Amino acid sequence: MSQLNGTEGPSGRIVAMDEVLRTDEPMLRPAAVAGLEELNPQQREVALHAEGPLLVLAVAGSGKTRAIAYRAACLIGIQGVSPSHILCLTFTNKAAEEMRERIGQLLKGPRSGITVATFHALCARMLRNHHILIKRSRRFVIYDSEDVARVGKEVAKDLGAEGCREQLLADIDRLKHRGVLPESDLGRLDQGYASHSRYMALLGQAYQLYERRLARYDALDFTDLLLKTLLMLQAHPAVLDQLRRRYRYLLVDEYQDTCPLQERLLQLLAAPDHNLCVVGDDDQVIYAFRHADVAAILTFEARYPGARVIRMEQNYRSSGSIIEVARKIIAANQRRQPKSIHTANPQGHPVEVVGFPSEEQEAGWLAQKIQELHGQGIPYGGIAILCRVASLFRPIERELTVRLIPYLLVDGLAFWERREIKDIMAYLRFIHNPLDYLSFKRIANVPPRGIGKKTLNRIEERLKAEPSVSLSEILEEATVYCRPVRRFLEQMTAFRGHDGTVGSLIERILEKTGYEAHLVKSHPDAPKRMSHLAQLLGIARRFDQDQAPASGGSETGLSEFLLQTGLSATGYEVDGSSGGVRLMTIHAAKGLEFRSVFVVGLEDGILPHARCREQVEEERRLFYVAVTRARERLFLSWSTRRVIQGRETSHLLSP
């Protein structure tokens, strides 16, 4: 499963996004926007920009989110634009909720009508509203990376290509991001496999089979949410026109993280008036593996003639010495918009750069420095250790543990990816959508209920062989020769008849299936797993409370809950409640800031990474992002000897 619109961590509150096509919001009267006089000249220009395309080049720590929130507030409070005509797009749930709160505070009043969402959340809701156009039910399931891997495993097995399953899935996703459809002639594409016609033929087969399997399971993957929305809008001008009339002003935060599909969606929605305001920093494009492309910012003015460009170059976060280092790092890049980061903050402590003969000595130095910083009044939660690859944390974790320094490994297993959470969410998904075969397969024998492997194989073979026969019909037939299947279906029918809240349904599932007893019996860490289930119950209950005023019944509530939680797995969402030192990759740290930052592993082959030598500018941007997370203290280190994947390696300082 997955997530996107609406959680703020495992125990956080789920926030519903405004209905995409609702048009009955009340108009706000023009009113003063609080705090305009506190903005610097560039921020004020952004806030008061009237019409037409606007590119805001905002360096790290320049208050870009503040500027875009002021722009939304000024459109409503000064220019008198109806909130329902404004669409504000972000990349994480946390950023979306922060934007809602900021706009509300600036207007000092209700925020009803403004749509603040992630790209995927917006697309998911549009596809729900127009599901007939994409040949899915309104209850379609959103598959996350684990679900996609399971479908890919089935596809590769059917094609006798298990050895290249991961490559096939990566190439299928790459094709989708290029807008290539399964029925296309892949032989005409420059995919880097021009001399591998046999592989291209296999890829074409795999793509088509993968898509048929998703349709069979009434599912979409995350890229489908973007691609199918784009195709739907291109094929159905009436739907596109309705959206354009609704959303007349588009605001995009973290624009540098957009992929080509998202950019094409923006171009469609923004036409013909192009009241599009984008805020971003090409020096922070670090998600190429998610198809983010620096060309989006570099070519904005060519794609939107007459676009206004505003440069926000003053950093308010970091000390002068840190900004000097950041400026020197990024100045070496050639493909970038001209700008120069600067700050009026004091020079502060000098940046410390230290090398070590071994990673053990580096870890000891880190731990000692952290203890010194903590003794100087910096809380552990205000300290972060960043690196290019998470495997570098092992000796550091050992040293922190020995010295009793609390820490949080942020790149650990995410809440929604935990087995016990995915199990219960699979129950909810299958209760809601009886076509979701992956969820059925996951829970058929969890807890064990006597459905044998032979029966499950028979069900799967029938599902593959008879495309016109639904999973529900196949399972009903299975009750003739397998009594446990009958009991399972009876239990599912009883759950579907539950006339209560999502929270009470989860409680009923746990009680009637004996899932908690199963955890105690099969897992030594059952208490910890049960605490995660308690957190899930807390999330569901808070959702139920938020939904109560606009409740449309238990089925509507479950549908909304699954949509919101199903959209929560994109982007990094870091829980800030722990008081420990943060250990995280640089990718996970983007958008965060800390009083003190250690960047470790500055060695050739690690940063820049050995597999990314041809993308040296992105690796340099990654280093720039790491450095600009620090407010007061910055420490850079490297080691000439490390153990990576069980093998001792030697490294040189990064050039």
XYZ file of C-alpha atoms in Angstrom:
655
model
C 0.000 0.000 0.000
C 1.035 3.570 0.003
C 0.391 7.034 1.277
C 0.208 10.589 0.193
C -2.522 13.023 1.037
C -2.877 13.415 4.668
C -0.784 11.958 7.445
C 1.736 13.678 9.636
C 3.549 10.603 10.914
C 2.290 7.390 12.524
C 0.323 9.133 15.243
C -0.566 12.210 13.209
C -3.868 13.514 12.002
C -5.190 12.647 8.561
C -6.379 15.748 6.725
C -8.872 15.457 3.883
C -8.281 17.453 0.722
C -11.114 19.588 -0.598
C -13.205 17.838 -3.241
C -11.517 18.533 -6.559
C -14.585 19.633 -8.490
C -16.605 21.237 -5.695
C -17.596 24.796 -6.637
C -19.917 25.936 -3.866
C -17.337 27.518 -1.551
C -18.206 30.949 -0.163
C -16.346 33.957 -1.530
C -14.100 35.718 0.943
C -14.323 39.474 0.925
C -11.065 41.243 0.076
C -9.216 41.891 3.309
C -5.798 42.927 4.466
C -3.166 40.206 4.623
C -1.262 40.249 7.897
C 2.504 40.784 7.871
C 3.146 41.990 4.314
C 5.429 44.680 5.686
C 7.669 41.960 7.170
C 8.581 40.557 3.744
C 11.784 41.509 1.969
C 11.421 43.219 -1.458
C 11.675 39.976 -3.454
C 9.202 38.111 -1.258
C 6.803 41.032 -1.536
C 7.100 40.992 -5.333
C 6.118 37.311 -5.314
C 3.179 37.921 -2.986
C 1.766 40.812 -5.010
C 2.385 39.441 -8.517
C -0.851 39.783 -10.448
C -1.256 37.674 -13.604
C 0.848 35.604 -15.965
C 3.611 33.024 -15.487
C 6.059 33.598 -12.641
C 9.286 31.729 -11.899
C 10.667 32.269 -8.408
C 14.269 31.128 -8.027
C 14.617 30.682 -4.273
C 17.921 29.587 -2.741
C 18.023 27.304 0.299
C 16.667 28.940 3.444
C 15.249 31.988 1.628
C 11.659 31.626 2.837
C 10.171 30.301 -0.400
C 7.272 28.485 1.278
C 6.462 31.688 3.147
C 6.451 33.627 -0.121
C 4.108 31.212 -1.890
C 1.742 31.183 1.105
C 1.652 34.983 0.989
C 0.915 34.852 -2.735
C -2.104 32.606 -2.148
C -3.282 34.832 0.718
C -2.865 38.004 -1.354
C -4.802 36.543 -4.276
C -7.695 35.951 -1.885
C -7.349 38.809 0.582
C -6.244 41.655 -1.720
C -7.136 40.745 -5.297
C -10.473 39.219 -4.300
C -9.922 35.887 -6.071
C -12.301 33.167 -4.932
C -10.450 30.509 -2.898
C -12.051 27.853 -5.101
C -10.075 29.174 -8.083
C -6.688 28.564 -6.443
C -4.779 25.290 -6.668
C -1.626 24.981 -4.579
C 0.544 21.913 -5.242
C 3.249 20.518 -2.974
C 5.190 17.261 -2.759
C 4.513 15.960 0.760
C 1.546 15.774 3.116
C 3.417 17.722 5.751
C 4.125 20.558 3.309
C 0.481 20.621 2.192
C -0.851 20.897 5.736
C 1.756 23.536 6.621
C 0.662 25.537 3.582
C -2.994 25.343 4.632
C -2.150 26.545 8.119
C 0.042 29.414 6.900
C -2.583 30.706 4.492
C -5.240 30.545 7.197
C -3.053 32.462 9.639
C -2.304 35.150 7.060
C -5.975 35.659 6.230
C -6.998 35.487 9.898
C -10.132 33.697 8.855
C -11.627 30.645 7.127
C -9.717 28.866 4.381
C -12.731 27.129 2.851
C -12.430 26.353 -0.835
C -8.709 26.576 -1.506
C -7.257 23.292 -2.738
C -3.844 22.432 -1.313
C -2.664 18.980 -2.319
C 0.174 16.878 -3.626
C 0.247 16.088 -7.344
C -0.635 12.446 -6.698
C -3.520 13.328 -4.382
C -5.010 15.701 -6.927
C -4.734 13.100 -9.680
C -6.150 10.293 -7.534
C -9.253 12.329 -6.785
C -9.746 13.336 -10.412
C -9.484 9.698 -11.456
C -11.950 8.668 -8.730
C -14.423 11.223 -10.089
C -13.930 10.041 -13.683
C -13.080 6.372 -13.116
C -15.225 5.215 -16.048
C -12.885 7.045 -18.419
C -9.879 4.991 -17.240
C -11.674 1.611 -17.080
C -11.426 1.205 -13.319
C -14.018 1.088 -10.578
C -14.401 4.034 -8.228
C -12.826 1.781 -5.589
C -9.577 1.253 -7.491
C -6.564 0.391 -5.342
C -3.299 2.370 -5.327
C -0.295 0.050 -5.367
C 2.933 1.088 -3.672
C 6.443 -0.115 -4.515
C 6.030 -3.392 -2.615
C 2.758 -4.167 -4.387
C 4.334 -3.283 -7.727
C 7.242 -5.624 -6.971
C 4.775 -8.463 -6.284
C 2.973 -7.864 -9.582
C 6.354 -7.638 -11.318
C 7.326 -10.980 -9.814
C 4.183 -12.568 -11.237
C 4.821 -11.033 -14.663
C 8.492 -12.047 -14.778
C 7.606 -15.583 -13.716
C 4.959 -15.900 -16.424
C 7.491 -14.738 -19.033
C 10.343 -16.872 -17.692
C 12.338 -13.729 -16.996
C 12.815 -13.792 -13.228
C 16.464 -12.798 -13.602
C 15.631 -9.344 -14.975
C 12.486 -8.568 -12.977
C 13.868 -5.406 -11.352
C 15.199 -4.075 -14.645
C 11.868 -4.710 -16.353
C 9.949 -2.872 -13.647
C 12.373 0.064 -13.761
C 12.048 0.289 -17.545
C 8.252 0.023 -17.427
C 8.189 2.952 -15.019
C 10.611 4.855 -17.235
C 8.345 4.257 -20.237
C 5.332 5.506 -18.304
C 7.169 8.662 -17.308
C 7.894 9.265 -20.986
C 4.204 8.827 -21.782
C 4.803 5.626 -23.744
C 1.799 3.275 -23.773
C 1.932 -0.551 -23.625
C 0.760 -0.914 -27.228
C 3.566 1.326 -28.555
C 6.313 -0.028 -30.803
C 9.238 0.001 -28.384
C 11.669 -0.817 -31.174
C 11.379 2.775 -32.371
C 12.300 4.249 -29.026
C 15.776 5.258 -27.944
C 15.773 3.497 -24.584
C 19.466 2.763 -24.471
C 18.763 -0.773 -25.685
C 18.826 -0.171 -29.426
C 21.184 -3.119 -29.962
C 19.171 -5.382 -27.653
C 16.097 -6.129 -29.724
C 15.353 -9.324 -27.781
C 15.213 -7.404 -24.524
C 12.998 -4.723 -26.080
C 10.603 -7.415 -27.245
C 10.564 -8.883 -23.733
C 10.025 -5.418 -22.244
C 7.054 -4.862 -24.544
C 5.511 -8.167 -23.453
C 6.168 -7.428 -19.802
C 4.652 -3.942 -20.045
C 1.462 -5.237 -21.632
C 1.131 -8.116 -19.175
C 1.841 -5.811 -16.228
C -0.914 -3.432 -17.334
C -3.390 -6.280 -17.854
C -2.600 -7.567 -14.379
C -3.181 -4.130 -12.802
C -6.498 -3.840 -14.610
C -7.451 -7.336 -13.434
C -6.760 -6.305 -9.835
C -8.563 -2.945 -10.274
C -5.340 -1.165 -9.353
C -3.111 1.729 -10.383
C 0.516 2.325 -9.469
C 1.793 5.766 -8.463
C 3.000 6.685 -11.944
C -0.400 5.685 -13.336
C -1.999 8.390 -11.215
C -0.045 10.987 -13.206
C -0.061 9.322 -16.626
C -3.722 8.318 -16.686
C -4.781 11.770 -15.511
C -2.727 13.340 -18.306
C -4.156 10.977 -20.930
C -7.688 11.509 -19.622
C -7.410 15.281 -19.834
C -5.928 15.105 -23.338
C -8.685 12.781 -24.546
C -11.620 14.540 -22.867
C -11.548 18.336 -23.443
C -14.775 18.838 -21.465
C -13.146 17.494 -18.295
C -10.055 19.621 -18.902
C -12.175 22.721 -19.515
C -14.059 22.119 -16.260
C -10.779 21.965 -14.347
C -9.404 25.076 -16.057
C -12.524 27.031 -15.136
C -12.198 25.802 -11.569
C -8.453 26.366 -11.124
C -7.503 29.734 -12.594
C -4.426 30.298 -10.433
C -1.824 27.569 -9.973
C 0.928 27.732 -7.346
C 3.648 25.085 -7.137
C 6.094 24.709 -4.269
C 9.388 22.756 -4.665
C 9.024 23.056 -8.428
C 12.498 21.638 -8.966
C 11.167 18.221 -7.887
C 8.643 17.946 -10.726
C 8.965 15.134 -13.237
C 8.092 15.536 -16.954
C 4.585 14.077 -16.434
C 3.836 16.615 -13.716
C 5.177 19.418 -15.886
C 2.912 18.321 -18.770
C -0.056 18.331 -16.395
C 0.811 21.862 -15.302
C 1.023 23.022 -18.913
C -2.413 21.571 -19.628
C -4.065 23.041 -16.545
C -2.412 26.474 -16.763
C -3.477 27.189 -20.347
C -4.621 29.479 -21.798
C -3.999 32.278 -19.255
C -0.896 30.692 -17.710
C -1.469 32.113 -14.246
C 1.198 29.740 -13.006
C 3.526 30.634 -10.149
C 6.324 28.131 -9.483
C 8.865 28.369 -6.677
C 11.995 26.266 -6.677
C 15.759 26.012 -6.785
C 17.569 24.249 -9.604
C 20.543 23.887 -7.245
C 18.455 21.455 -5.186
C 17.411 19.032 -7.926
C 18.473 15.752 -6.287
C 15.683 13.314 -7.140
C 16.662 12.141 -10.616
C 15.861 8.589 -9.505
C 12.250 9.827 -9.177
C 12.507 11.400 -12.641
C 12.940 14.972 -11.380
C 14.584 16.966 -14.172
C 16.573 20.185 -13.783
C 15.397 21.146 -17.295
C 11.987 22.093 -15.852
C 13.449 25.226 -14.277
C 16.125 25.856 -16.920
C 13.570 25.929 -19.768
C 10.644 27.571 -17.942
C 11.035 30.927 -19.696
C 11.150 29.255 -23.118
C 7.992 27.248 -22.409
C 6.145 30.207 -20.914
C 7.037 33.273 -23.038
C 6.877 36.513 -21.133
C 7.415 34.801 -17.792
C 8.552 37.023 -14.973
C 11.583 35.822 -12.977
C 12.192 36.831 -9.354
C 15.370 35.753 -7.542
C 15.236 35.210 -3.789
C 18.941 34.912 -2.970
C 19.124 35.789 0.727
C 19.471 32.850 3.100
C 17.942 33.357 6.564
C 18.920 29.985 7.986
C 22.678 29.522 8.056
C 25.730 31.325 9.373
C 28.035 33.227 7.060
C 30.779 30.580 7.135
C 28.328 27.849 6.120
C 26.954 29.948 3.253
C 30.494 30.605 1.976
C 31.081 26.856 1.707
C 27.697 26.302 0.033
C 28.348 29.045 -2.530
C 31.737 27.599 -3.483
C 30.294 24.090 -3.854
C 27.467 24.999 -6.221
C 29.362 27.587 -8.249
C 31.192 24.745 -10.029
C 27.972 23.568 -11.718
C 27.414 24.736 -15.290
C 23.720 23.822 -15.857
C 22.049 26.243 -13.485
C 20.163 29.510 -13.357
C 22.456 32.442 -12.455
C 22.076 33.399 -8.790
C 24.290 33.825 -5.741
C 23.301 32.698 -2.283
C 24.204 35.145 0.504
C 23.207 35.917 4.085
C 23.189 38.801 6.556
C 23.638 36.367 9.444
C 26.851 36.534 11.561
C 29.888 34.617 10.315
C 29.628 32.170 13.222
C 31.868 29.169 13.858
C 34.226 28.081 11.065
C 33.295 24.920 9.185
C 35.390 21.992 10.439
C 36.827 19.558 7.856
C 38.470 16.420 9.267
C 39.893 13.218 7.781
C 40.490 9.861 9.500
C 42.410 6.647 8.742
C 39.385 4.484 9.639
C 35.612 4.716 9.987
C 35.878 3.631 13.643
C 37.989 6.677 14.464
C 35.590 8.880 12.522
C 32.662 7.471 14.533
C 34.490 8.084 17.825
C 35.193 11.682 16.862
C 31.545 12.182 15.857
C 30.249 10.861 19.174
C 32.687 13.025 21.141
C 31.714 16.138 19.191
C 28.018 15.422 19.726
C 28.556 15.121 23.465
C 30.411 18.453 23.437
C 27.615 20.145 21.469
C 24.999 18.715 23.813
C 26.993 20.006 26.761
C 26.911 23.463 25.153
C 23.117 23.427 25.153
C 22.278 21.989 21.737
C 19.583 19.296 22.170
C 20.222 15.914 20.555
C 17.214 16.491 18.316
C 18.923 19.592 16.907
C 21.851 17.527 15.581
C 21.901 15.512 12.341
C 24.411 13.146 10.743
C 23.977 12.996 6.971
C 25.568 10.734 4.392
C 25.126 9.604 0.788
C 24.404 5.937 1.608
C 22.797 4.574 4.790
C 25.296 1.707 5.130
C 27.833 4.222 6.490
C 25.798 4.549 9.692
C 26.676 1.120 11.154
C 29.904 2.068 13.005
C 28.323 5.395 13.999
C 25.303 3.618 15.509
C 27.606 1.340 17.498
C 29.544 4.296 18.905
C 26.416 6.271 19.789
C 24.990 3.222 21.561
C 28.153 2.674 23.604
C 28.116 6.314 24.714
C 24.376 6.229 25.501
C 23.627 8.990 22.994
C 19.984 8.720 21.833
C 19.517 8.642 18.079
C 16.850 8.067 15.424
C 17.692 6.266 12.175
C 15.254 8.110 9.914
C 15.720 5.821 6.947
C 14.547 2.843 8.983
C 11.350 0.962 8.173
C 8.505 3.439 7.689
C 5.354 3.041 9.751
C 3.112 2.222 6.800
C 5.589 -0.365 5.493
C 5.532 -2.494 8.645
C 4.158 -5.970 8.151
C 1.428 -5.748 10.791
C 0.212 -2.401 9.418
C 0.185 -3.678 5.839
C -1.718 -6.792 6.970
C -4.558 -4.810 8.532
C -4.599 -2.334 5.650
C -4.860 -5.311 3.267
C -7.965 -6.444 5.186
C -9.466 -2.978 4.757
C -8.569 -2.871 1.072
C -10.093 -6.268 0.329
C -13.214 -5.455 2.336
C -13.615 -2.307 0.261
C -12.595 -3.760 -3.110
C -13.198 -7.515 -3.633
C -11.226 -7.365 -6.913
C -7.943 -6.614 -5.094
C -6.189 -9.947 -5.534
C -2.900 -8.879 -3.928
C -4.703 -7.987 -0.706
C -6.595 -11.295 -0.767
C -3.356 -13.162 -1.322
C -1.724 -11.364 1.613
C -4.477 -12.057 4.154
C -5.809 -15.436 2.961
C -3.772 -17.228 5.626
C -2.937 -14.380 8.005
C -3.676 -15.540 10.633
C -3.473 -19.171 9.431
C -6.954 -20.453 8.560
C -6.227 -23.639 6.633
C -6.357 -22.428 3.035
C -3.735 -24.638 1.468
C -1.076 -23.694 -1.061
C -2.703 -25.962 -3.642
C -5.976 -24.053 -3.299
C -4.256 -20.681 -3.584
C -2.376 -21.827 -6.702
C -5.629 -23.081 -8.213
C -7.297 -19.715 -7.570
C -4.368 -17.836 -9.118
C -4.263 -20.049 -12.216
C -7.994 -19.575 -12.761
C -7.585 -15.836 -12.347
C -4.941 -15.797 -15.080
C -6.763 -18.170 -17.426
C -10.242 -16.604 -17.248
C -10.033 -12.807 -17.645
C -13.819 -12.504 -17.873
C -14.431 -14.206 -14.524
C -14.137 -11.968 -11.455
C -12.102 -12.812 -8.366
C -15.346 -12.879 -6.371
C -16.761 -15.558 -8.668
C -13.556 -17.594 -8.537
C -13.481 -17.478 -4.749
C -17.146 -18.466 -4.574
C -16.375 -21.497 -6.744
C -13.478 -22.353 -4.423
C -15.892 -22.711 -1.499
C -17.120 -25.945 -3.106
C -13.795 -27.705 -2.656
C -12.270 -25.705 0.247
C -14.314 -25.101 3.384
C -11.791 -22.564 4.867
C -12.388 -20.338 1.816
C -16.121 -20.364 2.630
C -15.439 -19.335 6.229
C -13.085 -16.606 4.996
C -15.710 -15.197 2.614
C -18.381 -15.297 5.294
C -16.101 -13.294 7.554
C -15.437 -10.757 4.782
C -19.181 -10.429 4.133
C -19.734 -9.735 7.824
C -16.997 -7.071 7.770
C -18.525 -5.452 4.679
C -21.827 -5.224 6.519
C -20.217 -3.375 9.423
C -22.149 -0.145 9.932
C -19.684 1.843 11.971
C -16.515 3.908 11.880
C -13.181 2.912 10.370
C -11.708 2.657 13.858
C -14.431 0.282 15.042
C -13.994 -1.813 11.876
C -10.276 -2.217 12.611
C -11.109 -3.239 16.172
C -13.543 -5.811 14.832
C -10.978 -7.218 12.398
C -8.418 -7.613 15.176
C -10.979 -9.305 17.413
C -12.706 -11.633 14.933
C -9.576 -12.781 13.078
C -7.492 -13.326 16.213
C -4.714 -11.264 14.643
C -3.220 -10.047 17.922
C -3.067 -13.618 19.292
C -1.335 -14.555 16.026
C 1.286 -11.844 16.639
C 1.946 -13.081 20.168
C 2.326 -16.652 18.934
C 4.541 -15.963 15.920
C 6.636 -12.870 16.742
C 8.997 -12.367 19.712
C 8.561 -8.594 19.365
C 4.755 -8.830 19.502
C 4.369 -5.990 22.083
C 6.132 -3.571 19.738
C 4.022 -4.696 16.792
C 0.853 -4.352 18.843
C 1.895 -0.802 19.767
C 2.036 -0.040 16.030
C -1.509 -1.377 15.671
C -2.545 0.903 18.521
C -1.066 3.826 16.566
C -3.054 2.747 13.499
C -6.207 2.690 15.605
C -5.386 6.182 16.856
C -5.002 7.461 13.287
C -8.326 5.861 12.302
C -10.155 7.342 15.287
C -8.860 10.826 14.580
C -9.927 10.382 10.962
C -13.379 9.327 12.155
C -13.624 12.447 14.303
C -12.606 14.713 11.414
C -15.047 13.009 9.043
C -18.032 12.987 11.428
C -19.525 16.361 10.396
C -19.566 15.405 6.696
C -20.129 11.690 7.109
C -21.572 9.896 4.117
C -21.848 6.518 5.786
C -19.390 3.812 6.775
C -18.633 2.821 3.163
C -17.803 6.412 2.206
C -15.656 6.741 5.310
C -13.657 3.602 4.506
C -13.208 4.736 0.909
C -11.869 8.114 2.033
C -9.607 6.569 4.667
C -8.088 4.184 2.117
C -7.599 6.990 -0.384
C -5.820 9.203 2.116
C -3.619 6.511 3.616
C -3.081 4.975 0.194
C -1.475 8.225 -0.875
C 0.963 8.580 1.974
C 4.057 6.719 0.784
C 5.573 9.262 -1.572
C 8.091 11.739 -0.298
C 9.982 11.672 2.971
C 7.936 12.436 6.088
C 10.226 12.800 9.092
C 8.720 12.544 12.560
C 10.172 15.371 14.619
C 8.877 14.180 17.989
C 11.942 12.125 18.960
C 14.683 13.826 20.944
C 17.550 11.808 19.472
C 20.300 12.684 17.012
C 19.000 12.217 13.465
C 20.842 9.783 11.197
C 19.574 10.103 7.642
C 20.585 10.115 4.035
C 20.931 13.496 2.363
C 17.893 12.732 0.204
C 15.774 12.254 3.337
C 17.066 15.497 4.874
C 15.943 17.814 2.104
C 13.556 20.453 3.419
C 14.804 20.071 7.006
C 17.207 22.134 9.085
C 19.292 21.504 12.217
C 21.430 23.582 14.519
C 24.416 21.281 13.899
C 25.072 19.003 10.940
C 27.752 16.370 10.300
C 28.245 15.304 6.678
C 30.247 12.070 6.587
C 31.695 9.962 3.785
C 33.130 12.731 1.614
C 35.132 10.236 -0.397
C 35.449 9.521 -4.075
C 33.075 6.661 -4.813
C 30.663 7.593 -1.997
C 30.029 11.301 -2.601
C 30.187 11.505 -5.537
C 28.798 7.982 -5.747
C 30.660 5.480 -7.916
C 27.515 4.795 -9.981
C 26.864 8.495 -10.568
C 30.140 9.746 -11.990
C 28.367 10.883 -15.160
C 25.878 12.872 -13.070
C 28.519 14.821 -11.167
C 26.414 18.001 -11.142
C 23.569 16.225 -9.327
C 26.082 14.801 -6.830
C 27.373 18.326 -6.273
C 23.795 19.527 -5.746
C 23.386 16.740 -3.201
C 26.418 18.019 -1.279
C 25.031 21.568 -1.475
C 21.692 20.390 0.004
C 23.528 18.632 2.848
C 25.577 21.710 3.732
C 22.582 24.067 3.694
C 20.693 21.969 6.279
C 22.995 23.463 8.976
C 22.121 26.623 10.875
C 25.039 27.136 13.299
C 27.664 24.382 13.078
C 28.856 22.310 10.129
C 31.326 19.400 10.258
C 32.639 17.593 7.154
C 34.552 14.306 7.406
C 36.023 11.464 5.410
C 37.821 8.206 6.067
C 40.462 6.489 3.973
C 39.242 3.011 5.019
C 35.698 1.677 5.280
C 33.925 -1.667 5.363
C 31.168 -1.604 2.746
C 28.963 -4.647 2.151
C 31.317 -6.767 4.233
C 34.438 -5.777 2.282
C 37.149 -3.381 3.378
C 37.707 -0.589 0.875
C 40.134 2.311 0.549
C 39.013 5.789 -0.495
C 40.432 9.138 -1.454
C 38.978 12.493 -0.462
C 36.345 13.648 -2.954
C 37.781 15.942 -5.633
